[in-house]
Short mmCIF file of C-alpha atoms and ligand atoms in Angstrom, two decimals:
data_model
loop_
_atom_site.label_atom_id
_atom_site.label_comp_id
_atom_site.label_asym_id
_atom_site.label_seq_id
_atom_site.Cartn_x
_atom_site.Cartn_y
_atom_site.Cartn_z
CA MET A 244 -22.75 153.76 53.95
CA THR A 245 -25.39 156.35 54.70
CA ILE A 246 -24.40 159.98 54.39
CA THR A 247 -26.47 162.76 55.86
CA PRO A 248 -26.28 165.72 53.46
CA SER A 249 -24.30 168.63 54.83
CA PHE A 250 -26.97 171.29 54.66
CA SER A 251 -30.03 169.35 55.82
CA SER A 252 -31.42 171.39 58.67
CA SER A 253 -30.87 169.21 61.69
CA ALA A 254 -33.61 169.73 64.24
CA PRO A 255 -32.23 171.33 67.39
CA THR A 256 -32.15 168.96 70.33
CA ALA A 257 -32.91 170.03 73.87
CA ARG A 258 -30.08 167.97 75.40
CA PHE A 259 -27.07 165.94 74.37
CA PRO A 260 -28.24 162.64 72.90
CA GLU A 261 -25.43 160.42 74.21
CA GLU A 262 -26.51 157.58 71.96
CA THR A 263 -26.26 159.44 68.65
CA GLN A 264 -22.88 159.31 67.00
CA SER A 265 -21.86 160.81 63.69
CA ALA A 266 -22.44 158.60 60.65
CA ALA A 267 -18.70 158.26 59.99
CA ASN A 268 -17.85 157.34 63.57
CA MET A 269 -20.77 154.95 63.71
CA ASN A 270 -19.31 153.15 60.70
CA ALA A 271 -15.94 152.92 62.40
CA LEU A 272 -17.50 151.43 65.51
CA ARG A 273 -19.82 149.13 63.58
CA ASP A 274 -16.87 147.88 61.58
CA GLY A 275 -15.30 146.46 64.70
CA LEU A 276 -13.18 149.26 66.15
CA ALA A 277 -14.80 148.86 69.55
CA GLN A 278 -13.66 145.22 69.64
CA SER A 279 -10.26 145.52 67.98
CA ASP A 280 -9.12 148.68 69.77
CA PRO A 281 -11.35 149.67 72.66
CA GLU A 282 -8.92 152.36 73.87
CA ILE A 283 -9.06 154.26 70.57
CA ALA A 284 -12.81 153.66 70.24
CA ALA A 285 -13.29 155.18 73.68
CA ALA A 286 -11.10 158.18 72.81
CA LEU A 287 -13.12 158.68 69.62
CA LEU A 288 -16.38 158.77 71.55
CA ARG A 289 -14.91 161.13 74.15
CA GLU A 290 -13.66 163.44 71.39
CA GLU A 291 -17.14 163.50 69.88
CA GLU A 292 -18.51 164.43 73.26
CA ARG A 293 -15.90 167.16 73.70
CA GLN A 294 -16.74 168.65 70.32
CA ARG A 295 -20.45 168.45 71.04
CA ARG A 296 -20.32 170.08 74.48
CA GLY A 297 -17.65 172.72 73.90
CA LEU A 298 -17.76 175.94 71.94
CA GLU A 299 -14.99 175.98 69.33
CA LEU A 300 -13.71 179.52 68.82
CA ILE A 301 -10.31 178.75 67.25
CA PRO A 302 -10.56 180.43 63.81
CA SER A 303 -8.61 177.73 61.96
CA GLU A 304 -10.94 174.97 63.13
CA ASN A 305 -14.29 173.96 61.71
CA TYR A 306 -16.63 171.01 61.25
CA ALA A 307 -15.91 169.06 58.08
CA PHE A 308 -18.89 168.32 55.86
CA PRO A 309 -20.36 164.86 56.64
CA GLU A 310 -19.60 163.90 53.02
CA VAL A 311 -15.94 164.70 53.72
CA LEU A 312 -15.81 162.44 56.79
CA ALA A 313 -17.39 159.65 54.74
CA LEU A 314 -14.91 160.00 51.84
CA LEU A 315 -11.91 160.15 54.19
CA GLY A 316 -12.97 156.77 55.54
CA SER A 317 -13.55 155.33 52.05
CA VAL A 318 -11.65 152.76 49.94
CA PHE A 319 -9.90 155.56 48.04
CA THR A 320 -7.41 155.37 50.91
CA ASN A 321 -6.28 151.99 49.53
CA LYS A 322 -5.07 153.31 46.19
CA TYR A 323 -1.60 154.47 45.12
CA SER A 324 -1.81 157.16 42.41
CA GLU A 325 1.68 158.61 41.95
CA GLY A 326 1.64 160.94 38.98
CA TYR A 327 -1.27 162.98 37.61
CA PRO A 328 -4.53 162.07 35.79
CA GLY A 329 -3.67 160.28 32.51
CA ARG A 330 0.03 159.96 33.52
CA ARG A 331 0.24 157.58 36.48
CA TYR A 332 2.91 155.09 37.48
CA TYR A 333 0.49 152.32 38.55
CA GLY A 334 -2.54 150.79 36.83
CA GLY A 335 -6.12 150.78 38.05
CA GLN A 336 -6.60 154.56 37.95
CA GLU A 337 -9.92 154.82 36.13
CA ASN A 338 -11.73 156.14 39.19
CA THR A 339 -8.94 158.13 40.84
CA ASP A 340 -8.35 159.98 37.56
CA ILE A 341 -12.01 161.07 37.49
CA VAL A 342 -11.82 162.22 41.10
CA GLU A 343 -8.60 164.23 40.73
CA GLU A 344 -9.68 165.77 37.41
CA LEU A 345 -12.97 166.93 39.00
CA ALA A 346 -11.12 168.38 41.98
CA ARG A 347 -8.75 170.32 39.69
CA GLU A 348 -11.52 171.63 37.42
CA ARG A 349 -13.70 172.70 40.36
CA ALA A 350 -10.79 174.49 42.05
CA LYS A 351 -9.94 176.40 38.86
CA ALA A 352 -13.55 177.44 38.29
CA LEU A 353 -14.14 178.44 41.90
CA PHE A 354 -11.13 180.75 42.21
CA GLY A 355 -10.66 181.80 38.58
CA ALA A 356 -7.28 180.14 37.95
CA GLU A 357 -5.70 178.45 34.94
CA HIS A 358 -4.16 175.53 36.80
CA ALA A 359 -4.68 173.70 40.09
CA ASN A 360 -2.69 171.11 42.03
CA VAL A 361 -4.80 169.27 44.62
CA GLN A 362 -2.16 166.83 45.90
CA PRO A 363 -0.38 168.71 48.74
CA LEU A 364 -0.80 166.61 51.88
CA SER A 365 -1.38 169.72 53.99
CA GLY A 366 -0.72 173.44 54.22
CA SER A 367 2.97 173.28 55.12
CA PRO A 368 4.08 171.00 52.23
CA MET A 369 1.94 173.11 49.86
CA ASN A 370 3.97 176.23 50.67
CA GLN A 371 7.23 174.26 50.60
CA ALA A 372 6.36 173.01 47.09
CA VAL A 373 6.09 176.60 45.84
CA TYR A 374 9.33 177.80 47.49
CA LEU A 375 11.35 174.73 46.48
CA GLY A 376 9.97 174.58 42.95
CA PHE A 377 10.54 178.20 41.98
CA LEU A 378 13.46 179.43 44.10
CA GLU A 379 17.03 178.40 44.87
CA PRO A 380 18.30 177.85 48.44
CA GLY A 381 19.48 181.16 49.87
CA ASP A 382 17.16 183.25 47.67
CA PRO A 383 15.61 186.30 49.35
CA ILE A 384 11.86 186.11 50.15
CA LEU A 385 9.73 188.86 51.72
CA ALA A 386 6.88 187.63 53.96
CA MET A 387 4.75 188.71 56.92
CA ASP A 388 6.22 188.41 60.40
CA LEU A 389 4.69 185.66 62.53
CA SER A 390 3.86 187.95 65.46
CA HIS A 391 2.18 190.40 63.07
CA GLY A 392 -0.13 187.79 61.56
CA GLY A 393 2.03 185.60 59.32
CA HIS A 394 2.41 181.82 59.52
CA LEU A 395 5.29 179.56 60.59
CA THR A 396 5.71 178.51 56.95
CA HIS A 397 6.33 182.14 55.97
CA GLY A 398 9.93 181.87 57.07
CA ALA A 399 9.81 181.69 60.87
CA PRO A 400 13.39 181.10 62.05
CA VAL A 401 12.39 177.78 63.68
CA SER A 402 11.11 176.34 60.38
CA HIS A 403 13.35 174.50 57.91
CA MET A 404 12.21 176.91 55.17
CA GLY A 405 13.29 179.80 57.39
CA LYS A 406 16.79 178.31 57.45
CA LEU A 407 16.90 177.32 53.78
CA PHE A 408 15.85 180.69 52.32
CA ASP A 409 16.80 184.24 53.21
CA PHE A 410 13.52 185.57 54.59
CA THR A 411 12.91 189.21 55.46
CA ARG A 412 9.74 189.66 57.48
CA TYR A 413 7.60 192.76 57.16
CA LYS A 414 5.64 194.06 60.11
CA THR A 415 2.31 195.82 60.53
CA ASP A 416 1.90 199.44 61.63
CA GLY A 417 1.13 200.62 65.17
CA GLU A 418 -2.56 199.70 64.85
CA GLY A 419 -1.84 196.29 63.32
CA HIS A 420 -2.57 197.10 59.65
CA ILE A 421 -0.25 196.10 56.79
CA ASP A 422 2.08 199.05 56.14
CA PHE A 423 2.61 199.11 52.36
CA GLY A 424 5.21 201.85 52.66
CA ALA A 425 7.30 199.54 54.84
CA VAL A 426 6.66 196.56 52.52
CA ARG A 427 7.86 198.56 49.50
CA GLU A 428 10.89 199.87 51.36
CA ALA A 429 11.85 196.30 52.38
CA ALA A 430 11.29 195.08 48.81
CA LEU A 431 13.53 197.78 47.32
CA ARG A 432 16.19 197.10 49.95
CA THR A 433 16.23 193.26 49.81
CA ARG A 434 15.21 192.63 46.16
CA PRO A 435 13.18 189.48 47.00
CA LYS A 436 12.64 186.74 44.41
CA MET A 437 9.20 186.19 45.92
CA ILE A 438 6.75 188.24 47.98
CA VAL A 439 4.42 186.25 50.25
CA CYS A 440 1.22 187.57 51.78
CA GLY A 441 -1.58 185.86 53.65
CA HIS A 442 -1.91 185.17 57.35
CA SER A 443 -3.06 183.15 60.33
CA SER A 444 -4.02 185.98 62.63
CA TYR A 445 -4.54 189.17 60.62
CA PRO A 446 -8.11 190.44 61.10
CA ARG A 447 -8.33 192.48 57.87
CA ASP A 448 -8.84 191.86 54.16
CA ILE A 449 -5.73 192.17 51.98
CA ASP A 450 -5.07 194.58 49.13
CA TYR A 451 -3.46 192.06 46.75
CA ARG A 452 -3.11 194.65 43.97
CA ALA A 453 -0.86 196.76 46.20
CA PHE A 454 1.36 193.71 46.81
CA LYS A 455 1.41 192.88 43.10
CA GLU A 456 2.50 196.43 42.22
CA ILE A 457 5.43 196.27 44.61
CA ALA A 458 6.38 192.79 43.35
CA ASP A 459 6.32 193.99 39.74
CA GLU A 460 8.54 196.91 40.65
CA VAL A 461 11.28 194.56 41.92
CA GLY A 462 10.57 191.61 39.59
CA ALA A 463 9.39 189.24 42.34
CA LEU A 464 7.00 186.30 42.09
CA THR A 465 3.83 186.64 44.19
CA MET A 466 2.28 184.06 46.50
CA ALA A 467 -0.89 184.55 48.56
CA ASP A 468 -1.44 181.96 51.29
CA VAL A 469 -5.19 182.23 51.88
CA SER A 470 -5.40 179.17 54.15
CA HIS A 471 -7.69 180.99 56.57
CA THR A 472 -9.88 182.84 54.12
CA ALA A 473 -10.35 180.66 51.00
CA GLY A 474 -14.02 180.00 51.80
CA PHE A 475 -14.79 183.72 51.90
CA ILE A 476 -12.83 184.37 48.71
CA ALA A 477 -14.74 181.55 46.98
CA ALA A 478 -18.00 183.14 48.13
CA GLY A 479 -16.92 186.49 46.66
CA LEU A 480 -16.85 188.18 50.07
CA LEU A 481 -13.10 188.91 50.31
CA ASN A 482 -10.56 189.97 47.67
CA ASN A 483 -9.25 187.26 45.33
CA PRO A 484 -5.47 187.24 44.72
CA MET A 485 -5.87 185.46 41.36
CA GLU A 486 -7.89 188.45 40.13
CA ALA A 487 -4.96 190.67 41.09
CA GLY A 488 -2.68 188.60 38.85
CA PHE A 489 -0.82 186.65 41.53
CA ASP A 490 1.48 183.82 40.43
CA PHE A 491 0.36 181.46 43.22
CA MET A 492 -2.54 181.13 45.60
CA THR A 493 -2.12 178.43 48.24
CA THR A 494 -4.75 177.32 50.72
CA THR A 495 -5.53 174.61 53.19
CA THR A 496 -8.82 172.85 52.52
CA HIS A 497 -9.81 172.15 56.14
CA LYS A 498 -10.32 175.63 57.60
CA SER A 499 -13.01 177.97 56.26
CA MET A 500 -13.91 175.52 53.45
CA ARG A 501 -14.83 172.65 55.82
CA GLY A 502 -13.00 170.05 53.73
CA PRO A 503 -10.44 167.35 54.56
CA ARG A 504 -7.05 168.30 56.00
CA GLY A 505 -5.05 169.10 52.91
CA GLY A 506 -3.56 171.75 50.65
CA LEU A 507 -4.39 173.23 47.28
CA ILE A 508 -2.27 175.38 44.95
CA LEU A 509 -3.62 177.55 42.13
CA THR A 510 -1.45 179.13 39.50
CA GLN A 511 -1.20 180.34 35.93
CA LYS A 512 -0.60 178.05 32.93
CA ALA A 513 2.97 179.28 32.55
CA HIS A 514 3.90 177.80 35.99
CA ALA A 515 1.78 174.62 35.73
CA LYS A 516 4.45 172.08 34.69
CA LYS A 517 7.06 173.28 37.14
CA LEU A 518 4.57 173.38 39.99
CA ASP A 519 3.28 169.86 39.38
CA ALA A 520 6.84 168.52 39.21
CA SER A 521 7.65 170.30 42.47
CA VAL A 522 4.74 168.64 44.33
CA PHE A 523 5.41 165.21 42.76
CA PRO A 524 8.06 163.86 42.46
CA GLY A 525 9.87 166.88 43.95
CA LEU A 526 8.40 166.84 47.44
CA GLN A 527 5.86 164.06 47.89
CA GLY A 528 5.14 160.47 46.91
CA GLY A 529 1.64 159.10 46.42
CA PRO A 530 -1.22 161.55 46.94
CA HIS A 531 -3.88 160.61 49.50
CA MET A 532 -6.75 159.84 47.13
CA ASN A 533 -9.33 159.69 49.92
CA GLN A 534 -8.34 163.29 50.72
CA VAL A 535 -8.39 164.30 47.02
CA ALA A 536 -11.91 162.84 46.65
CA ALA A 537 -13.05 164.73 49.75
CA THR A 538 -11.44 167.91 48.35
CA ALA A 539 -13.40 167.47 45.11
CA THR A 540 -16.71 167.22 46.98
CA THR A 541 -15.76 170.13 49.24
CA LEU A 542 -15.13 172.36 46.22
CA LYS A 543 -18.53 171.43 44.79
CA LEU A 544 -20.30 172.27 48.05
CA VAL A 545 -18.34 175.51 48.51
CA GLY A 546 -19.61 176.64 45.10
CA GLU A 547 -23.26 176.26 46.12
CA GLY A 548 -25.66 178.88 47.45
CA ALA A 549 -25.97 177.33 50.90
CA PHE A 550 -22.23 177.72 51.49
CA LYS A 551 -22.29 181.35 50.34
CA ALA A 552 -25.01 182.05 52.91
CA TYR A 553 -22.89 180.30 55.56
CA ALA A 554 -19.78 182.31 54.62
CA ARG A 555 -21.70 185.58 54.76
CA GLN A 556 -23.03 184.67 58.22
CA VAL A 557 -19.50 183.84 59.47
CA LEU A 558 -18.37 187.38 58.59
CA GLU A 559 -21.49 188.99 60.06
CA ASN A 560 -21.01 187.00 63.25
CA ALA A 561 -17.36 188.04 63.45
CA LYS A 562 -18.37 191.70 63.21
CA ALA A 563 -21.10 191.19 65.83
CA LEU A 564 -18.68 189.45 68.20
CA ALA A 565 -16.00 192.12 67.70
CA ASN A 566 -18.53 194.92 68.29
CA ALA A 567 -19.89 193.23 71.41
CA LEU A 568 -16.35 192.80 72.79
CA ALA A 569 -15.42 196.40 71.96
CA ALA A 570 -18.61 197.62 73.66
CA ARG A 571 -17.24 195.99 76.84
CA GLN A 572 -13.97 197.98 76.59
CA ILE A 573 -12.06 194.93 75.34
CA LYS A 574 -9.13 195.91 73.12
CA LEU A 575 -8.83 194.21 69.72
CA VAL A 576 -5.79 194.37 67.44
CA THR A 577 -6.72 196.83 64.62
CA GLY A 578 -9.84 197.68 66.64
CA GLY A 579 -12.09 195.15 64.88
CA THR A 580 -12.30 192.70 61.99
CA GLU A 581 -13.08 192.46 58.27
CA ASN A 582 -12.82 188.68 58.15
CA HIS A 583 -13.69 185.72 60.37
CA LEU A 584 -11.16 186.27 63.15
CA MET A 585 -10.08 188.75 65.80
CA VAL A 586 -7.24 189.07 68.28
CA ILE A 587 -7.95 190.27 71.83
CA ASP A 588 -5.11 192.08 73.58
CA THR A 589 -5.72 190.41 76.95
CA GLU A 590 -2.77 192.20 78.54
CA ALA A 591 -4.21 195.64 77.73
CA SER A 592 -7.82 194.61 78.40
CA PHE A 593 -7.47 192.55 81.58
CA GLY A 594 -3.82 192.74 82.63
CA MET A 595 -3.68 189.02 81.85
CA SER A 596 -1.45 186.92 79.59
CA GLY A 597 -2.97 185.05 76.65
CA ASP A 598 -2.20 181.62 78.10
CA GLU A 599 -3.99 182.51 81.32
CA ALA A 600 -7.01 183.82 79.38
CA GLN A 601 -7.03 180.66 77.25
CA ARG A 602 -6.96 178.50 80.40
CA LEU A 603 -9.84 180.39 82.06
CA LEU A 604 -11.98 180.22 78.92
CA ASP A 605 -11.20 176.49 78.62
CA GLU A 606 -12.63 176.09 82.11
CA ILE A 607 -15.98 177.43 80.94
CA GLY A 608 -15.96 175.40 77.70
CA LEU A 609 -14.88 178.12 75.25
CA THR A 610 -11.89 176.95 73.20
CA THR A 611 -9.58 179.76 72.02
CA ASN A 612 -5.83 179.95 71.46
CA LYS A 613 -3.15 182.11 72.97
CA GLN A 614 -1.72 184.47 70.39
CA VAL A 615 1.23 186.80 70.04
CA ILE A 616 0.25 190.37 69.20
CA PRO A 617 2.30 192.76 66.98
CA ASP A 618 5.71 193.39 68.59
CA ASP A 619 4.66 191.31 71.57
CA PRO A 620 7.03 191.94 74.47
CA ARG A 621 6.05 188.56 75.92
CA PRO A 622 7.30 185.10 74.75
CA PRO A 623 5.16 182.92 72.38
CA MET A 624 4.13 180.47 75.12
CA ARG A 625 3.01 183.34 77.39
CA PRO A 626 1.92 185.97 74.86
CA SER A 627 -0.26 189.07 75.29
CA GLY A 628 -3.38 187.94 73.45
CA ILE A 629 -5.84 185.32 72.35
CA ARG A 630 -7.27 184.67 68.90
CA LEU A 631 -10.88 183.79 68.20
CA GLY A 632 -13.06 183.26 65.17
CA THR A 633 -16.59 182.45 64.09
CA PRO A 634 -16.40 179.66 61.43
CA ALA A 635 -17.22 176.83 63.86
CA PRO A 636 -20.03 178.46 65.89
CA THR A 637 -21.63 179.63 62.63
CA ALA A 638 -21.50 176.06 61.28
CA ARG A 639 -23.60 175.10 64.35
CA GLY A 640 -26.19 177.66 63.26
CA MET A 641 -25.36 180.43 65.74
CA GLY A 642 -26.15 184.04 64.86
CA LYS A 643 -25.71 187.56 66.15
CA SER A 644 -27.56 187.17 69.44
CA GLU A 645 -25.38 184.17 70.34
CA MET A 646 -22.30 186.31 69.57
CA GLU A 647 -23.61 188.82 72.15
CA SER A 648 -23.86 186.01 74.72
CA ILE A 649 -20.36 184.74 73.92
CA ALA A 650 -18.88 188.24 74.30
CA ALA A 651 -20.65 188.62 77.65
CA MET A 652 -19.29 185.26 78.86
CA ILE A 653 -15.74 186.14 77.78
CA ALA A 654 -15.94 189.52 79.50
CA SER A 655 -17.33 188.00 82.72
CA ALA A 656 -14.76 185.21 82.88
CA LEU A 657 -11.75 187.44 82.23
CA SER A 658 -12.69 190.66 84.00
CA ALA A 659 -13.89 189.27 87.32
CA ASP A 660 -11.30 189.85 90.02
CA ALA A 661 -9.46 186.71 90.99
CA GLY A 662 -11.32 186.29 94.28
CA LYS A 663 -14.81 186.29 92.74
CA ARG A 664 -13.79 184.38 89.64
CA GLU A 665 -13.77 180.90 91.16
CA GLU A 666 -17.41 181.41 92.22
CA MET A 667 -18.46 182.64 88.77
CA LEU A 668 -16.86 180.02 86.56
CA PRO A 669 -19.31 177.13 87.16
CA ALA A 670 -22.33 179.28 86.23
CA LEU A 671 -20.57 180.50 83.08
CA ALA A 672 -19.65 176.92 82.16
CA ALA A 673 -23.29 175.88 82.54
CA GLU A 674 -24.37 178.79 80.34
CA ALA A 675 -21.87 177.82 77.61
CA GLU A 676 -22.98 174.19 77.73
CA ALA A 677 -26.65 175.18 77.47
CA LEU A 678 -25.83 177.34 74.46
CA CYS A 679 -24.05 174.43 72.74
CA ALA A 680 -26.96 172.09 73.49
CA ARG A 681 -29.27 174.40 71.51
CA PHE A 682 -26.97 174.27 68.46
CA PRO A 683 -25.88 170.72 67.57
CA VAL A 684 -22.61 170.16 65.72
CA PRO A 685 -23.35 169.37 62.06
CA GLY A 686 -23.08 165.63 61.48
CA LEU A 687 -23.10 164.77 65.18
C1 LIG B 812 -2.92 176.61 58.75
C2 LIG B 812 -1.99 177.36 57.88
C3 LIG B 812 -0.95 176.70 57.18
C4 LIG B 812 -0.48 175.30 57.45
O1 LIG B 812 -1.33 174.28 57.33
P1 LIG B 812 -1.04 172.86 57.97
O2 LIG B 812 -2.08 172.04 57.29
O3 LIG B 812 -1.22 173.01 59.44
O4 LIG B 812 0.35 172.45 57.61
C5 LIG B 812 -0.20 177.45 56.29
N1 LIG B 812 -0.43 178.76 56.12
C6 LIG B 812 -1.39 179.42 56.79
C7 LIG B 812 -1.58 180.88 56.56
C8 LIG B 812 -2.19 178.75 57.71
O5 LIG B 812 -3.11 179.43 58.39
#
C-alpha cells in the first residue's frame, strides 16, 4: 500500500477534487468494498466529502495521520495478542511484540514516565482500568464536575463508575477557574482515595503540583486525564502531570495527538504490575494490535519537530480565535483560553441556547458542539453554550487570519436578528466552503 507521509506539504487545491480519495479509503474501495457493500462504500465517500467541505471546530476531533489510517486497515487487525510482550497466551507474536514494545518505550520517553500501558481500547476503559485496579467499590474519589469541565468518566451519575464509586465533584469558581481552596476543602471533608483532574471543556492549563499537594495531605492517589491536551504536553507547551509526581496520567490517542482511537496509561514502576493486570485480564481481552501499531507510529510522529510546530500553532490559533470572538463582545467562559479550546456562553452573548447555536453553525458548515457551562441552569440537551477548538483547522494549515474569518462568520450567523438571518446564511455557508477549499484535509 502507498502511504503519503503526514507532513508532506500538500499543494492547496482551488476546488474540491471529487475524484481524489484518501489513500486508505482508496484501498478499501479497490479491495472490493464498492462491489461487496455499495451502501457502506457510498457512505464512506459521502463522509469524506463531508469532512472535506466542512470546517471541524469540535476540540476533541482531528485528522488522523495518514500512516495511522493505513495501519488501522492493516493485517495487525488479524492477530490475537492477549498478554504483554514476552508473555503472551498465543504463539506467532514476533511482530506484535516489537510493535507493542516500541509503543510503550516511545510513550515513556515522550511523557517522562517509568511505565506505559498502550492496550486500553479507548478513553473510557482506560479510566475504568485505573479506578478498578487501585480502588474498591464504594471508595471515595474527588473529580471535576461535568458541567465545570470534567468528563463523563469522572464519576457522572449516569456512568457505571459514578454508581460504583463514591464520587464527590469539585466545581470551578465564578469565572470558571479551578478553585483550589474548594478542592482542598472537599478533600479534607471527604478523604478521597483518589483525586482526578483533567477535562473535556476547561479552557485553562492545570496546576498539577497544587493537586498533588492536596492529595499528599490526605493520602490520595493522583490521576490526570489529559485526553484533550496530551499533544501539547508532549510538545512541552502545557504542564506535564508526570513531572509533578502524579501516580497516573491517562490519555486518549485520537484527539490532539492525531492517532488511532484508543487509550494510553502512564504510571510509575511501583504501580506497573497492578496496572497491567487491571487492563488485562482485569478489564479487557485481546488488545487491538492494529490500533497499538498505529499508536506506536503516532508517538514517534508526535516526538518530531513538525508536530511541535503544529501544536504551537494550534495554541496560537486558539488565542487568536478567542481574541477575535471577545473583540466582538462574545462572552467566553474564563474570558479566554490557555489551551486549544474555548466555551462560548451563547445565552449571555446572543440570548440563544447552545443547541440552537450549534444548529445555525451547522447550517453554514461550521461543526461545533453544544456545551453546558459552569452551573448551567439549562438541561444538557439544551445548554447555555457551545465548545470549539482549533486542532482540526490547524491540521488543515489554517492560521491567525483564518481564525479572524471564522470568528466573523460565527458572530454574523449568531447575532443577526432572526428575520435577517435566513437571508444571510447562504452567503456565510459559501464563505465557509471557500475557506475549506483553500485548505485541504491532510490525507484527503
Ligand atoms: C474523550 C475523553 C475521554 C473518553 O474517551 P473515549 O475514547 O470517548 O471513551 C475520557 N476523558 C476525557 C477527559 C476525554 O476528553
